[in-house]
Amino acid sequence: MVTVESIIAMKREKKKIVCLTAYDYTMAKILDKAGIDIILVGDSAANVFAGEKTTLPITMEEMLYHTKVVYRAVTNSLVIADMPFLSFQTSVSDAVLNAGRFLKTGACGVKLEGGTPIIDTVKRLVALGIPVMGHLGLTPQSIHKFGGYTLQGKTRDAQQSMVKDAELLESAGCFSIVLEKIPASLAKKITDTVSIPTIGIGAGPHCDGQILVLHDILGLFDAFTPKYVKQYAAIGTQIRQAVETYRDEVRKGQYPDKNHSFD
Ligand code: KIV
């Protein structure tokens, strides 16, 4: 079974960490069987599962439901739950309560977006035995600050403060840090600086691991496709073809035939 400790060890052993998102039982079961190291119950569920424009609207109750059904499917992967907007920013005690609810539901840890402003929260969670994954760079809960899903860490100042944030997250006790949509050279600098694993998404090849949104790599979500997404299948097209064939067969009276009926 993958544990927080085994994830940290993978950096020392120079083994790449493979992560994907999942929000439901069926997909989580496939990912678990495929040997994915970390399944993130991402708040990207707001976009790809619920059709929201940003991740901001998703609630604690909705994220708990996704976490519960993912956890039910998993026997090997490490399940990490994404703390939604306003579930940890309001106070350290809110963060403890909400992170604790995710652990009660089956998650082995939580992911929080941000650097310096959340360091005390991270310290408290870790002190209470709640593993924390950090998240720097393009943190989608701050979309209105960034004004769009743009590359982060472009200026020298921004790069220096991101390296500092990564160091702070490490010393606060994070077991890994997601780096989203930043230059590959900056991701390399952070990866070389901290001793905990970095997990990249749109952050180039030098990170200790990679994460992508499952619906993106399967070709199930086409509202927007960032440059870093590689599509490994076109399941959306296949589903549409299957559904259209079913539609036509029902309309023509070809389904159900004798083989799919009882005498
Ligand atoms: O919500 C999410 O899916 C994420 C990742 C893709 C890192 O935060």
Coordinates of C-alpha atoms and ligand atoms in Angstrom, one line a residue:
M1 CA 0.0 0.0 0.0
V2 CA 1.2 3.5 -0.8
T3 CA 1.8 5.6 2.2
V4 CA 2.9 9.2 2.9
E5 CA 6.3 7.7 4.0
S6 CA 6.7 5.7 0.8
I7 CA 5.9 8.8 -1.3
I8 CA 8.6 10.7 0.5
A9 CA 11.0 7.8 0.0
M10 CA 10.4 7.7 -3.8
K11 CA 12.2 11.1 -4.1
R12 CA 15.3 9.6 -2.4
E13 CA 15.0 6.5 -4.6
K14 CA 14.6 8.7 -7.7
K15 CA 11.4 6.9 -8.6
K16 CA 8.8 9.1 -10.4
I17 CA 5.5 9.5 -8.6
V18 CA 2.4 9.0 -10.7
C19 CA -0.7 10.9 -9.7
L20 CA -4.2 11.4 -11.2
T21 CA -7.4 12.9 -10.1
A22 CA -10.6 10.9 -9.5
Y23 CA -14.0 11.8 -8.2
D24 CA -16.0 8.6 -8.4
Y25 CA -15.9 4.9 -7.5
T26 CA -15.6 3.5 -11.0
M27 CA -12.7 5.6 -12.1
A28 CA -10.9 5.3 -8.8
K29 CA -11.1 1.5 -9.1
I30 CA -9.4 1.6 -12.5
L31 CA -6.7 4.0 -11.3
D32 CA -6.0 1.9 -8.2
K33 CA -5.7 -1.3 -10.3
A34 CA -3.4 0.5 -12.7
G35 CA -1.0 1.2 -9.9
I36 CA -1.3 5.0 -9.7
D37 CA 0.6 6.1 -6.6
I38 CA -1.6 9.1 -5.5
I39 CA -5.3 9.6 -6.3
L40 CA -6.2 13.2 -5.7
V41 CA -9.9 13.9 -5.1
G42 CA -9.3 17.3 -6.7
D43 CA -11.6 20.3 -6.4
S44 CA -11.3 20.3 -10.2
A45 CA -14.5 18.2 -9.7
A46 CA -16.2 21.6 -9.8
N47 CA -15.1 22.0 -13.4
V48 CA -15.1 18.5 -14.9
F49 CA -17.7 16.8 -12.8
A50 CA -20.1 19.7 -12.1
G51 CA -19.6 22.0 -15.0
E52 CA -18.6 25.1 -13.0
K53 CA -16.4 27.8 -14.6
T54 CA -14.0 27.8 -11.5
T55 CA -13.2 25.6 -8.6
L56 CA -14.6 28.2 -6.1
P57 CA -18.2 27.0 -5.8
I58 CA -17.5 23.4 -4.7
T59 CA -18.5 22.8 -1.1
M60 CA -17.1 20.7 1.8
E61 CA -20.1 18.4 1.6
E62 CA -19.6 17.8 -2.1
M63 CA -15.9 17.1 -1.7
L64 CA -16.6 14.7 1.2
Y65 CA -19.0 12.8 -1.0
H66 CA -16.4 12.5 -3.8
T67 CA -13.8 11.4 -1.2
K68 CA -16.1 8.8 0.3
V69 CA -16.8 7.1 -3.0
V70 CA -13.2 7.2 -4.2
Y71 CA -11.9 5.8 -0.9
R72 CA -14.4 2.9 -1.2
A73 CA -12.7 1.8 -4.5
V74 CA -9.1 2.0 -3.4
T75 CA -6.9 -0.8 -2.0
N76 CA -3.4 0.5 -2.8
S77 CA -3.2 4.1 -3.9
L78 CA -2.8 7.0 -1.5
V79 CA -6.0 9.0 -1.4
I80 CA -5.5 12.8 -0.9
A81 CA -8.5 15.2 -0.6
D82 CA -8.4 18.7 -1.9
M83 CA -9.6 21.3 0.7
P84 CA -12.1 23.5 -1.1
F85 CA -12.2 27.3 -1.1
L86 CA -13.0 28.7 2.4
S87 CA -12.6 25.3 4.1
F88 CA -9.2 26.3 5.5
Q89 CA -8.7 30.0 4.8
T90 CA -11.0 31.3 7.5
S91 CA -9.2 30.0 10.6
V92 CA -6.8 27.3 11.8
S93 CA -9.6 25.7 13.7
D94 CA -11.9 25.6 10.7
A95 CA -9.0 24.0 8.8
V96 CA -8.4 21.4 11.5
L97 CA -12.1 20.5 11.6
N98 CA -12.5 20.2 7.9
A99 CA -9.3 18.3 7.3
G100 CA -10.3 16.0 10.1
R101 CA -13.6 15.4 8.3
F102 CA -11.7 14.3 5.2
L103 CA -9.6 11.9 7.2
K104 CA -12.7 10.4 8.9
T105 CA -14.1 9.8 5.4
G106 CA -11.0 7.8 4.3
A107 CA -8.5 10.3 2.9
C108 CA -4.9 9.8 4.1
G109 CA -4.1 13.5 3.8
V110 CA -5.3 16.8 2.4
K111 CA -4.0 19.3 -0.1
L112 CA -4.1 23.1 0.5
E113 CA -3.4 25.8 -2.0
G114 CA -1.0 28.6 -1.0
G115 CA 2.3 29.5 0.6
T116 CA 3.2 32.1 3.3
P117 CA -0.4 32.9 4.4
I118 CA -1.2 29.2 5.3
I119 CA 2.0 28.2 7.0
D120 CA 0.5 28.3 10.6
T121 CA -2.4 26.2 9.4
V122 CA -0.1 23.6 7.8
K123 CA 2.0 23.4 11.0
R124 CA -1.1 22.8 13.1
L125 CA -2.5 20.1 10.8
V126 CA 0.8 18.3 10.6
A127 CA 1.3 18.6 14.4
L128 CA -2.1 16.8 14.8
G129 CA -1.1 14.0 12.5
I130 CA -2.8 15.2 9.3
P131 CA -0.5 14.8 6.3
V132 CA -0.5 17.9 4.1
M133 CA 0.3 18.3 0.4
G134 CA 1.1 21.9 -0.6
H135 CA 0.2 23.6 -3.9
L136 CA 2.1 26.5 -5.4
G137 CA 2.1 28.3 -8.8
L138 CA -1.2 28.6 -10.6
T139 CA -3.5 27.9 -7.6
P140 CA -7.0 27.9 -9.2
Q141 CA -8.7 29.1 -6.0
S142 CA -6.9 32.4 -6.5
I143 CA -8.1 32.7 -10.2
H144 CA -9.5 36.2 -9.6
K145 CA -6.2 37.4 -8.3
F146 CA -4.4 36.0 -11.3
G147 CA -7.1 37.2 -13.8
G148 CA -6.9 33.9 -15.7
Y149 CA -5.2 30.5 -15.9
T150 CA -1.9 32.1 -16.8
L151 CA 1.7 30.9 -16.4
Q152 CA 3.0 31.8 -12.9
G153 CA 6.6 32.5 -11.6
K154 CA 7.6 34.6 -14.7
T155 CA 9.5 37.4 -12.9
R156 CA 12.6 37.1 -10.8
D157 CA 10.7 38.3 -7.7
A158 CA 7.9 35.8 -8.2
Q159 CA 10.4 33.0 -8.7
Q160 CA 12.3 33.9 -5.5
S161 CA 9.1 34.1 -3.4
M162 CA 7.9 30.7 -4.8
V163 CA 11.2 29.1 -3.8
K164 CA 10.8 30.6 -0.4
D165 CA 7.2 29.4 -0.1
A166 CA 8.3 25.9 -1.0
E167 CA 11.0 26.0 1.7
L168 CA 8.4 27.3 4.2
L169 CA 5.9 24.5 3.3
E170 CA 8.7 21.9 3.7
S171 CA 9.7 23.2 7.1
A172 CA 6.0 23.4 8.2
G173 CA 5.8 19.7 7.5
C174 CA 4.2 19.2 4.1
F175 CA 5.0 15.7 2.6
S176 CA 4.9 17.0 -1.0
I177 CA 4.1 20.0 -3.0
V178 CA 2.1 20.3 -6.3
L179 CA 3.7 22.9 -8.7
E180 CA 1.1 24.1 -11.2
K181 CA 1.8 25.9 -14.5
I182 CA 5.2 27.4 -13.9
P183 CA 8.4 27.4 -16.0
A184 CA 10.3 24.1 -16.1
S185 CA 13.5 25.8 -14.9
L186 CA 11.7 27.2 -11.8
A187 CA 10.2 23.7 -11.0
K188 CA 13.7 22.3 -11.3
K189 CA 15.1 24.9 -8.9
I190 CA 12.3 24.1 -6.3
T191 CA 12.7 20.3 -6.8
D192 CA 16.5 20.6 -6.2
T193 CA 15.9 22.9 -3.2
V194 CA 13.4 20.9 -1.1
S195 CA 13.8 17.4 0.1
I196 CA 10.1 16.5 -0.2
P197 CA 8.7 15.4 -3.5
T198 CA 7.4 18.0 -6.0
I199 CA 4.5 16.9 -8.2
G200 CA 4.2 18.9 -11.4
I201 CA 1.2 19.8 -13.6
G202 CA 2.3 22.0 -16.4
A203 CA 5.7 22.4 -14.6
G204 CA 8.0 20.5 -17.0
P205 CA 9.9 17.2 -16.6
H206 CA 12.1 17.8 -13.6
C207 CA 9.5 17.4 -10.9
D208 CA 9.6 14.2 -8.7
G209 CA 6.2 13.3 -10.0
Q210 CA 3.4 14.3 -12.3
I211 CA -0.3 14.9 -11.9
L212 CA -3.0 15.5 -14.5
V213 CA -6.8 15.7 -14.4
L214 CA -8.1 12.2 -15.4
H215 CA -10.9 13.6 -17.6
D216 CA -8.3 15.7 -19.6
I217 CA -6.1 12.7 -20.4
L218 CA -9.0 10.5 -21.4
G219 CA -10.5 13.1 -23.8
L220 CA -13.6 13.4 -21.6
F221 CA -13.4 17.2 -21.0
D222 CA -13.0 19.7 -23.9
A223 CA -14.2 23.0 -22.4
F224 CA -10.5 24.0 -22.4
T225 CA -7.3 22.1 -23.0
P226 CA -4.1 23.5 -21.5
K227 CA -0.8 23.1 -23.5
Y228 CA 0.6 20.7 -20.9
V229 CA -2.3 18.2 -21.2
K230 CA -1.6 15.1 -23.3
Q231 CA -4.6 13.1 -24.4
Y232 CA -4.0 9.4 -24.0
A233 CA -7.5 8.4 -25.3
A234 CA -10.6 9.8 -26.9
I235 CA -13.1 8.3 -24.6
G236 CA -15.6 11.2 -25.0
T237 CA -15.8 10.4 -28.8
Q238 CA -16.3 6.7 -28.1
I239 CA -19.0 7.3 -25.5
R240 CA -20.8 9.6 -28.0
Q241 CA -20.6 7.0 -30.8
A242 CA -21.9 4.2 -28.5
V243 CA -24.8 6.4 -27.3
E244 CA -25.7 7.3 -30.8
T245 CA -25.7 3.7 -31.9
Y246 CA -27.9 2.8 -29.0
R247 CA -30.2 5.7 -29.9
D248 CA -30.5 4.5 -33.5
E249 CA -31.1 0.8 -32.6
V250 CA -33.9 1.7 -30.1
R251 CA -35.5 4.0 -32.7
K252 CA -35.3 1.3 -35.4
G253 CA -36.6 -1.4 -33.1
Q254 CA -33.3 -3.3 -33.3
Y255 CA -32.7 -3.2 -29.6
P256 CA -33.6 -5.3 -27.6
D257 CA -33.3 -8.3 -29.9
K258 CA -33.8 -12.0 -29.0
N259 CA -30.4 -12.2 -27.3
H260 CA -31.2 -9.4 -24.9
S261 CA -34.8 -10.5 -24.0
F262 CA -36.3 -13.2 -21.8
D263 CA -38.6 -15.9 -23.3
Ligands
KIV1 O1 -8.1 20.0 -8.3 C1 -7.2 19.4 -8.9 O2 -7.5 18.6 -9.7 C2 -5.8 19.8 -8.6 C3 -4.7 19.3 -9.4 C4 -4.8 19.0 -10.8 C5 -3.4 19.5 -8.9 O3 -5.6 20.6 -7.8

